[in-house]
Structure formats: structure tokens, C-alpha cells
Amino acid sequence: MCDVCVMNAVKDKMLSRRQIFAGGAALAAGAALVPSLPKPARAEAHGGGVIDMTHTLSADFPTYFGEPQFAAEQLFNFADNGFNLFNLTVNEHTGTHIDAPLHFSADGTSVDELPVENLVAPLCVVDITAKAEDSADAQVTPDDLMAWISANGEIPDGACVAMNSGWEAKIGSDAYRGFDGSAQHYPGFHVEAVQMLLEQTNAASIAVDTLSLDYGASADFATHYTWLPAGRFGIENIAGLGQVPVAGATIVIGAPKHAGGTGGPARIFALV
């Protein structure tokens, strides 16, 4: 369809909508007398609080390779065309995003195949901020997991186990990537920690507030190669971990659903 045809079609629809809105004004007034619907049961169970755990995606967002991985080209604007429309170019592993099993395996589950029941999960936050303050190469270890279990009980089935290293505070600086000219430096999961999760729990996902599930200086991606091929998935660059309780919240993961995807930007929030 030509651009002029698109614009004319949009204008016709706008006129039709005005007529609908005019006719619906009386209905809206009447609807105001109807009691509002109750909140979803899950939200009520958590007191109704919702925490955004997603960074805003832009061309300036830090990336593993150091180069921009997101661009937005405006194809239509409201002043000239009567509507706004952007064409997006984005790397799957940019911003707050999912690592699907296929990302580090030959034939693993793609992002569109992730079981939907694993996208709503108990959230377990393992706080290693003190270690990360002392060393950018800090990692979540089995000892950290055991300390969490000792304080909060067993890790629930289907849980998302998230590392809170406090790294979100560095998001606007070079320290977030921590590149020293030869290696990057930021916290991640130690391979022995994910091995423990695989062997002793039914956790479905892990999350980090950094650029990688592996700590930045990793040369072998041992955590990626252990966790993802086992059919579990990861979340990188998660936000808001300091605003949620270490146990008891529910994470809702708005994973993308493009065919054969190895991951993709996601909208994530927690019910607390």
C-alpha cells in the first residue's frame, strides 16, 4: 500500500473513531456509576504493589560488545502524517532481556517456546552488594545460595533466582561495563552456583543486574554453557532488585515471542 493510501486510511479511521467516541460519551457517563472491577487475585495477595524491573531501552544503553545495539528511525510523524511510527533495529541481547536456552546450545528452546508458566515465578533475590563493593569480579557462590536458603527457606519450584550486586547504580557510567582494555569487570553467577541450582532445585531462571550471567572477566562463559543448555533461561540487565524483598515477591516476565529467537528485550515487573 502506498504512503498516501496509508495516510488517507488513517484519517478515515480517525473520523470514524470521533463518531464512535461522540456516541459513546453517554455510555461512559453511565459506566462511571458501575463499581470498578476487583484487582487480580495475585496482585491482591501481594498487597497490590508493582515494581518495574526494566531499564528503558535506548541507543545509549551499555552493551556487552560496547557498540550501540538499538536504533529507532521515525518513518511517520504526527505533524505531517497524522500519526507517529518508528522502525526499530535491535539486537536480541540488548537492555533488560532474556537469554533463551537456544542462545548457548545447538538445538535448545527458543524464546517463543519458553513455557508460559515459567514467566510468572517466585522471586528469590540473593544480595551480594557487599562483596561487589569490594570486588567487581564478585560472584554468586553456593555459599550465598545456602545463606539465602537458611534465612528464607527452600527455593520454590519454578523460581527466578536473581543476583543483586548493586550494579544498577553504575548504569550511566563506564563502570557498568568495567572494560579495562582487555577484559570486562562486573559480578555474575559462579558456575558452581548454577550447578547447585540444577542439582538441588527446580528453579526455572536466573537473573543478573549486570551485562552477563557470567561475571565480566569470564573467558569461557561456563555459567551460560551450564545453565542454558539444561533448558533453563536467564535475564540480564534486570533493574529494581533493591526495591523488592529478598523473598515473597512474584516476578512477571514479558518475554518476546519471535520465532526461533535466542532471546530478546523484555518488560519485567514484580508484584510485592
Short mmCIF file of C-alpha atoms in Angstrom, two decimals:
data_model
loop_
_atom_site.label_atom_id
_atom_site.label_comp_id
_atom_site.label_asym_id
_atom_site.label_seq_id
_atom_site.Cartn_x
_atom_site.Cartn_y
_atom_site.Cartn_z
CA MET A 1 0.00 0.00 0.00
CA CYS A 2 1.37 3.48 -0.89
CA ASP A 3 2.20 6.07 1.79
CA VAL A 4 -0.64 8.37 0.62
CA CYS A 5 -3.09 5.46 0.83
CA VAL A 6 -1.90 4.71 4.36
CA MET A 7 -2.37 8.32 5.41
CA ASN A 8 -5.86 8.54 3.88
CA ALA A 9 -6.87 5.30 5.53
CA VAL A 10 -5.65 6.54 8.89
CA LYS A 11 -7.57 9.83 8.51
CA ASP A 12 -10.76 7.93 7.62
CA LYS A 13 -10.33 5.77 10.72
CA MET A 14 -9.75 8.84 12.86
CA LEU A 15 -13.04 10.33 11.63
CA SER A 16 -14.84 7.07 12.33
CA ARG A 17 -13.38 6.96 15.82
CA ARG A 18 -14.56 10.51 16.54
CA GLN A 19 -18.11 9.45 15.69
CA ILE A 20 -17.77 6.39 17.92
CA PHE A 21 -16.36 8.46 20.78
CA ALA A 22 -19.17 11.01 20.45
CA GLY A 23 -21.78 8.30 20.54
CA GLY A 24 -20.04 6.58 23.44
CA ALA A 25 -19.89 9.62 25.71
CA ALA A 26 -23.26 8.82 27.29
CA LEU A 27 -22.20 5.20 27.79
CA ALA A 28 -19.03 6.35 29.52
CA ALA A 29 -21.04 8.56 31.86
CA GLY A 30 -23.24 5.62 32.75
CA ALA A 31 -20.27 3.35 33.24
CA ALA A 32 -18.93 5.71 35.88
CA LEU A 33 -21.79 4.53 38.10
CA VAL A 34 -20.67 0.89 37.85
CA PRO A 35 -18.28 -0.29 40.63
CA SER A 36 -14.70 -0.87 39.45
CA LEU A 37 -13.58 -4.46 38.92
CA PRO A 38 -11.51 -6.04 41.71
CA LYS A 39 -7.75 -6.35 41.27
CA PRO A 40 -6.40 -9.72 40.11
CA ALA A 41 -6.15 -12.21 42.96
CA ARG A 42 -2.36 -12.48 42.56
CA ALA A 43 -1.90 -8.73 42.91
CA GLU A 44 -4.17 -8.67 45.99
CA ALA A 45 -2.13 -11.44 47.57
CA HIS A 46 0.96 -9.23 47.26
CA GLY A 47 -0.66 -6.10 48.62
CA GLY A 48 -1.11 -4.54 45.19
CA GLY A 49 2.44 -3.14 44.85
CA VAL A 50 4.08 -3.30 41.42
CA ILE A 51 7.81 -2.64 40.89
CA ASP A 52 9.21 -2.01 37.42
CA MET A 53 12.30 -4.14 36.85
CA THR A 54 13.07 -3.00 33.32
CA HIS A 55 15.61 -0.44 32.15
CA THR A 56 14.48 2.00 29.45
CA LEU A 57 15.98 0.87 26.16
CA SER A 58 17.86 3.43 24.08
CA ALA A 59 20.84 3.71 21.76
CA ASP A 60 22.93 4.76 24.78
CA PHE A 61 22.27 1.63 26.83
CA PRO A 62 25.51 -0.26 27.66
CA THR A 63 26.16 -3.42 25.67
CA TYR A 64 28.45 -6.41 26.07
CA PHE A 65 30.37 -5.57 22.89
CA GLY A 66 30.49 -1.84 23.63
CA GLU A 67 28.70 -0.76 20.45
CA PRO A 68 25.10 0.51 20.26
CA GLN A 69 22.62 -2.29 19.65
CA PHE A 70 19.39 -0.31 19.40
CA ALA A 71 18.15 2.30 16.91
CA ALA A 72 14.78 3.93 16.27
CA GLU A 73 14.10 5.55 12.90
CA GLN A 74 10.95 7.66 12.66
CA LEU A 75 9.10 6.84 9.45
CA PHE A 76 5.96 8.93 10.10
CA ASN A 77 5.36 11.88 12.39
CA PHE A 78 2.12 13.36 13.71
CA ALA A 79 2.62 16.86 12.31
CA ASP A 80 2.98 15.69 8.71
CA ASN A 81 1.17 12.35 8.69
CA GLY A 82 -1.37 12.44 11.48
CA PHE A 83 0.32 9.56 13.33
CA ASN A 84 3.72 8.52 14.68
CA LEU A 85 5.56 5.35 13.69
CA PHE A 86 9.13 4.17 14.27
CA ASN A 87 11.15 1.41 12.67
CA LEU A 88 13.25 -0.36 15.32
CA THR A 89 16.59 -2.09 14.84
CA VAL A 90 17.58 -4.06 17.90
CA ASN A 91 19.97 -6.83 18.88
CA GLU A 92 18.17 -9.62 20.77
CA HIS A 93 20.54 -9.28 23.72
CA THR A 94 20.15 -5.59 24.49
CA GLY A 95 18.83 -3.81 27.56
CA THR A 96 16.79 -5.79 30.04
CA HIS A 97 16.47 -9.01 28.09
CA ILE A 98 16.02 -12.78 28.03
CA ASP A 99 18.70 -15.39 27.31
CA ALA A 100 16.80 -18.41 25.94
CA PRO A 101 18.38 -21.89 26.06
CA LEU A 102 18.98 -21.64 22.29
CA HIS A 103 21.40 -18.76 22.91
CA PHE A 104 24.13 -21.18 24.08
CA SER A 105 23.08 -24.52 22.62
CA ALA A 106 22.70 -26.05 19.18
CA ASP A 107 19.05 -27.00 19.45
CA GLY A 108 17.73 -25.61 22.74
CA THR A 109 14.39 -23.98 23.43
CA SER A 110 13.91 -20.68 21.59
CA VAL A 111 12.44 -17.67 23.33
CA ASP A 112 9.00 -18.18 21.76
CA GLU A 113 8.93 -21.73 23.12
CA LEU A 114 9.54 -20.83 26.78
CA PRO A 115 6.74 -22.35 28.91
CA VAL A 116 4.42 -19.51 29.81
CA GLU A 117 4.06 -20.86 33.35
CA ASN A 118 7.76 -20.14 33.90
CA LEU A 119 7.25 -16.46 33.05
CA VAL A 120 5.34 -15.84 36.28
CA ALA A 121 7.55 -17.01 39.10
CA PRO A 122 8.52 -16.69 42.77
CA LEU A 123 11.40 -14.21 43.01
CA CYS A 124 14.42 -15.05 45.18
CA VAL A 125 16.93 -12.20 45.49
CA VAL A 126 20.47 -13.12 46.52
CA ASP A 127 22.19 -9.96 47.79
CA ILE A 128 25.94 -9.78 47.14
CA THR A 129 26.23 -5.99 47.21
CA ALA A 130 28.85 -6.05 49.98
CA LYS A 131 31.08 -8.44 48.00
CA ALA A 132 30.60 -6.40 44.83
CA GLU A 133 31.68 -3.23 46.60
CA ASP A 134 34.97 -4.94 47.45
CA SER A 135 35.48 -6.55 44.04
CA ALA A 136 33.92 -6.00 40.62
CA ASP A 137 34.67 -9.68 39.93
CA ALA A 138 32.42 -10.91 42.76
CA GLN A 139 30.22 -13.91 42.02
CA VAL A 140 27.17 -15.65 43.46
CA THR A 141 28.52 -18.85 45.02
CA PRO A 142 26.93 -21.94 46.58
CA ASP A 143 27.63 -20.36 49.98
CA ASP A 144 25.50 -17.36 49.01
CA LEU A 145 22.67 -19.67 47.95
CA MET A 146 22.93 -21.66 51.19
CA ALA A 147 22.80 -18.42 53.20
CA TRP A 148 19.63 -17.40 51.35
CA ILE A 149 18.03 -20.81 51.96
CA SER A 150 19.00 -20.70 55.65
CA ALA A 151 17.31 -17.33 56.05
CA ASN A 152 14.28 -17.79 53.79
CA GLY A 153 13.61 -21.50 53.29
CA GLU A 154 13.89 -23.68 50.22
CA ILE A 155 13.96 -22.11 46.76
CA PRO A 156 10.44 -22.60 45.33
CA ASP A 157 9.78 -24.66 42.21
CA GLY A 158 9.88 -22.54 39.06
CA ALA A 159 11.63 -19.70 40.87
CA CYS A 160 13.70 -16.94 39.36
CA VAL A 161 16.90 -16.62 41.40
CA ALA A 162 18.25 -13.10 40.98
CA MET A 163 21.65 -11.64 41.83
CA ASN A 164 21.52 -8.20 43.40
CA SER A 165 25.03 -6.79 43.17
CA GLY A 166 24.02 -3.14 43.30
CA TRP A 167 25.42 -2.73 39.78
CA GLU A 168 22.34 -0.85 38.59
CA ALA A 169 23.73 2.29 40.26
CA LYS A 170 26.56 2.29 37.69
CA ILE A 171 24.29 2.19 34.63
CA GLY A 172 25.19 5.68 33.41
CA SER A 173 28.97 5.24 33.66
CA ASP A 174 31.77 3.23 32.09
CA ALA A 175 31.96 1.28 35.35
CA TYR A 176 28.81 -0.63 34.37
CA ARG A 177 30.77 -2.43 31.64
CA GLY A 178 34.03 -2.18 33.54
CA PHE A 179 36.23 -2.66 30.49
CA ASP A 180 39.93 -2.25 31.32
CA GLY A 181 41.25 -2.64 27.77
CA SER A 182 41.42 -6.43 27.86
CA ALA A 183 38.51 -7.69 29.98
CA GLN A 184 35.23 -6.55 31.47
CA HIS A 185 34.62 -6.45 35.21
CA TYR A 186 31.21 -6.89 36.86
CA PRO A 187 29.57 -9.58 39.00
CA GLY A 188 27.75 -12.71 37.84
CA PHE A 189 26.86 -16.28 38.83
CA HIS A 190 29.69 -18.72 39.55
CA VAL A 191 29.31 -21.95 37.60
CA GLU A 192 29.20 -23.93 40.85
CA ALA A 193 26.19 -21.91 41.98
CA VAL A 194 24.18 -22.74 38.87
CA GLN A 195 25.27 -26.37 39.14
CA MET A 196 23.83 -26.36 42.66
CA LEU A 197 20.58 -24.85 41.40
CA LEU A 198 20.33 -27.51 38.71
CA GLU A 199 21.06 -30.38 41.07
CA GLN A 200 19.12 -29.29 44.16
CA THR A 201 16.26 -27.05 42.99
CA ASN A 202 13.66 -26.69 40.27
CA ALA A 203 14.43 -23.03 39.65
CA ALA A 204 13.44 -22.09 36.10
CA SER A 205 15.52 -18.95 35.61
CA ILE A 206 18.33 -16.81 36.97
CA ALA A 207 18.71 -13.04 36.66
CA VAL A 208 21.54 -10.55 37.00
CA ASP A 209 21.71 -6.77 37.29
CA THR A 210 24.76 -6.78 35.01
CA LEU A 211 25.54 -7.40 31.35
CA SER A 212 26.08 -11.16 31.62
CA LEU A 213 25.07 -14.23 33.59
CA ASP A 214 28.81 -14.93 33.82
CA TYR A 215 30.98 -12.45 35.67
CA GLY A 216 32.58 -9.95 33.30
CA ALA A 217 36.11 -11.36 33.28
CA SER A 218 34.92 -14.85 32.33
CA ALA A 219 36.76 -16.25 29.32
CA ASP A 220 34.76 -19.46 28.92
CA PHE A 221 31.10 -18.49 29.63
CA ALA A 222 30.90 -21.52 31.94
CA THR A 223 27.67 -20.31 33.55
CA HIS A 224 25.95 -19.76 30.20
CA TYR A 225 27.09 -23.17 28.94
CA THR A 226 25.91 -24.91 32.12
CA TRP A 227 22.58 -23.19 32.72
CA LEU A 228 21.08 -22.57 29.29
CA PRO A 229 21.62 -26.00 27.66
CA ALA A 230 19.85 -27.51 30.68
CA GLY A 231 16.63 -25.93 29.41
CA ARG A 232 16.62 -23.01 31.85
CA PHE A 233 16.69 -19.35 30.84
CA GLY A 234 18.35 -16.17 32.07
CA ILE A 235 17.62 -12.48 32.43
CA GLU A 236 20.36 -9.87 32.06
CA ASN A 237 20.36 -6.16 32.99
CA ILE A 238 17.40 -6.53 35.34
CA ALA A 239 16.51 -3.41 37.33
CA GLY A 240 14.85 -2.69 40.67
CA LEU A 241 16.26 -5.56 42.74
CA GLY A 242 16.93 -3.19 45.62
CA GLN A 243 13.23 -2.29 45.75
CA VAL A 244 11.83 -5.79 46.22
CA PRO A 245 12.01 -8.16 49.20
CA VAL A 246 14.59 -10.94 49.07
CA ALA A 247 11.72 -13.46 49.25
CA GLY A 248 7.97 -13.40 48.72
CA ALA A 249 7.59 -11.32 45.57
CA THR A 250 6.36 -12.65 42.23
CA ILE A 251 8.19 -11.73 39.04
CA VAL A 252 6.27 -11.34 35.78
CA ILE A 253 8.50 -11.73 32.70
CA GLY A 254 7.12 -10.28 29.48
CA ALA A 255 9.34 -12.36 27.20
CA PRO A 256 9.27 -11.62 23.46
CA LYS A 257 7.76 -14.24 21.15
CA HIS A 258 9.52 -14.13 17.80
CA ALA A 259 10.02 -17.46 16.06
CA GLY A 260 13.37 -19.11 16.68
CA GLY A 261 14.65 -16.27 18.84
CA THR A 262 17.67 -16.71 21.10
CA GLY A 263 16.32 -14.07 23.44
CA GLY A 264 15.08 -10.51 23.28
CA PRO A 265 14.24 -7.34 25.21
CA ALA A 266 11.59 -7.96 27.85
CA ARG A 267 9.27 -5.89 30.06
CA ILE A 268 9.63 -7.25 33.57
CA PHE A 269 7.90 -6.27 36.80
CA ALA A 270 7.40 -7.66 40.29
CA LEU A 271 4.27 -7.97 42.42
CA VAL A 272 5.21 -7.28 46.04
#
